[in-house]
Amino acid sequence: MLRFPVSVIKTPGKEYVSDMQYAVKSLGLNVVLAIGADLPLITGEVIDAIVKCYERCGKPALSVVVPFETKERLGFSGEYAFTFEGTRVVPAGINLIDGRRIDDGELEQAICLLDLKEVAVNINTVQELKIAERLLAEKLGK
């Protein structure tokens, strides 16, 4: 990564949350979009929808979820499922947080429910990689 035109921050490597806090504080960031690299179908349009959801919510944190049924229908696992407004949902691995509040402990959080396969496709296993490859090929018309 050091050869690419990106900034690299070496964190303590403790765990996700503390490493993100370290990075946000080190860079002095305001609003931060945290998204895993294992969400290959995410598009700019989806990111725009998530940012609009954050801007409307009025809370310092936002978590994106997808219906459990959508993940299951596509062949993905639904670990960490919970019920939100009567719908069984799964965290998508996409969050927005006001970096100025990073040290405030647990923040009030809004939930953004998106029933989109682009949000549901999260690769954690070889089988899920194969499903994602098939869906991407379909999307590209191959």
Coordinates of C-alpha atoms in Angstrom, one line a residue:
M1 CA 0.0 0.0 0.0
L2 CA 2.9 2.4 0.6
R3 CA 3.5 2.6 -3.1
F4 CA 0.0 3.8 -4.0
P5 CA -1.2 7.4 -3.8
V6 CA -3.1 6.8 -0.6
S7 CA -2.5 7.7 3.0
V8 CA -1.8 4.8 5.3
I9 CA -2.3 5.0 9.0
K10 CA -0.7 2.3 11.2
T11 CA -3.1 1.6 14.0
P12 CA -2.3 -0.3 17.2
G13 CA -4.1 -3.3 15.8
K14 CA -6.1 -4.0 18.9
E15 CA -9.5 -4.5 17.3
Y16 CA -11.8 -2.8 14.8
V17 CA -13.5 -0.1 17.0
S18 CA -10.4 1.1 18.8
D19 CA -8.4 1.1 15.6
M20 CA -11.1 3.2 13.9
Q21 CA -11.2 5.6 16.8
Y22 CA -7.4 5.9 16.5
A23 CA -7.6 6.6 12.8
V24 CA -10.4 9.2 13.1
K25 CA -8.6 11.0 15.9
S26 CA -5.2 10.9 14.1
L27 CA -6.7 12.5 11.0
G28 CA -9.1 14.9 12.8
L29 CA -12.0 13.7 10.7
N30 CA -15.6 15.0 10.9
V31 CA -18.1 12.6 9.4
V32 CA -16.7 9.2 8.5
L33 CA -18.0 6.5 6.3
A34 CA -16.8 3.1 7.4
I35 CA -17.3 0.3 4.9
G36 CA -15.7 -3.1 4.6
A37 CA -13.8 -4.1 1.5
D38 CA -15.9 -7.3 1.4
L39 CA -18.9 -5.5 -0.1
P40 CA -18.1 -5.7 -3.9
L41 CA -21.4 -4.6 -5.4
I42 CA -21.6 -1.3 -3.6
T43 CA -22.0 1.6 -6.0
G44 CA -21.8 5.4 -5.8
E45 CA -25.6 5.6 -6.0
V46 CA -25.9 3.3 -2.9
I47 CA -23.3 5.4 -1.0
D48 CA -25.3 8.6 -2.0
A49 CA -28.5 7.0 -0.6
I50 CA -26.7 6.1 2.7
V51 CA -25.2 9.6 3.1
K52 CA -28.7 11.1 2.5
C53 CA -30.1 8.8 5.2
Y54 CA -27.4 10.0 7.6
E55 CA -28.0 13.7 6.8
R56 CA -31.8 13.2 7.4
C57 CA -31.5 11.2 10.7
G58 CA -30.1 14.0 12.9
K59 CA -28.1 11.5 15.0
P60 CA -24.3 11.2 15.4
A61 CA -24.1 7.6 14.1
L62 CA -25.9 5.5 11.4
S63 CA -25.8 1.8 10.8
V64 CA -27.0 0.3 7.5
V65 CA -29.0 -2.9 7.7
V66 CA -30.5 -5.3 5.1
P67 CA -33.5 -7.6 5.5
F68 CA -32.5 -11.1 6.7
E69 CA -34.9 -12.5 4.0
T70 CA -32.9 -10.8 1.2
K71 CA -29.6 -12.1 2.4
E72 CA -31.0 -15.6 2.8
R73 CA -32.7 -15.5 -0.6
L74 CA -29.3 -14.6 -2.2
G75 CA -27.6 -17.5 -0.3
F76 CA -25.7 -15.4 2.3
S77 CA -25.6 -16.0 6.0
G78 CA -27.5 -13.8 8.4
E79 CA -25.3 -13.6 11.4
Y80 CA -26.0 -10.9 14.0
A81 CA -29.7 -10.6 12.9
F82 CA -32.0 -8.6 15.0
T83 CA -35.5 -7.1 14.7
F84 CA -35.9 -3.5 13.6
E85 CA -39.4 -2.1 13.2
G86 CA -40.9 -5.6 12.8
T87 CA -38.4 -6.8 10.2
R88 CA -35.6 -9.3 10.8
V89 CA -32.5 -7.4 9.6
V90 CA -28.7 -8.0 9.4
P91 CA -26.0 -5.3 9.8
A92 CA -24.5 -4.6 6.4
G93 CA -21.0 -3.5 7.6
I94 CA -21.6 0.1 6.6
N95 CA -21.6 2.9 9.2
L96 CA -21.4 6.6 9.3
I97 CA -20.2 8.4 12.5
D98 CA -19.5 12.0 13.5
G99 CA -15.8 11.8 14.1
R100 CA -16.0 14.8 16.5
R101 CA -17.9 12.5 18.8
I102 CA -15.6 9.5 18.6
D103 CA -14.7 9.6 22.3
D104 CA -18.2 10.0 23.5
G105 CA -18.7 6.3 24.2
E106 CA -21.9 4.7 22.8
L107 CA -23.6 7.2 20.5
E108 CA -27.2 7.5 19.6
Q109 CA -27.6 5.6 16.3
A110 CA -30.1 5.7 13.5
I111 CA -30.8 2.6 11.4
C112 CA -31.0 2.8 7.6
L113 CA -32.8 -0.2 6.1
L114 CA -31.9 -0.8 2.5
D115 CA -33.4 -3.8 0.7
L116 CA -30.7 -3.9 -2.0
K117 CA -28.6 -6.9 -3.1
E118 CA -25.7 -4.5 -3.4
V119 CA -25.9 -4.0 0.3
A120 CA -26.7 -7.7 1.1
V121 CA -23.6 -9.1 -0.7
N122 CA -20.9 -9.4 2.0
I123 CA -18.2 -12.0 1.3
N124 CA -16.9 -14.0 4.2
T125 CA -16.6 -17.5 2.8
V126 CA -15.5 -19.1 -0.5
Q127 CA -19.2 -20.0 -1.1
E128 CA -20.2 -16.4 -0.7
L129 CA -17.4 -15.4 -3.1
K130 CA -18.9 -17.7 -5.7
I131 CA -22.4 -16.2 -5.2
A132 CA -21.0 -12.7 -5.5
E133 CA -19.1 -13.6 -8.7
R134 CA -22.3 -15.0 -10.2
L135 CA -24.3 -11.9 -9.2
L136 CA -21.7 -9.6 -10.6
A137 CA -21.6 -11.5 -13.9
E138 CA -25.4 -11.2 -14.1
K139 CA -25.2 -7.5 -13.4
L140 CA -22.6 -7.0 -16.1
G141 CA -24.6 -9.1 -18.6
K142 CA -22.1 -11.9 -18.9

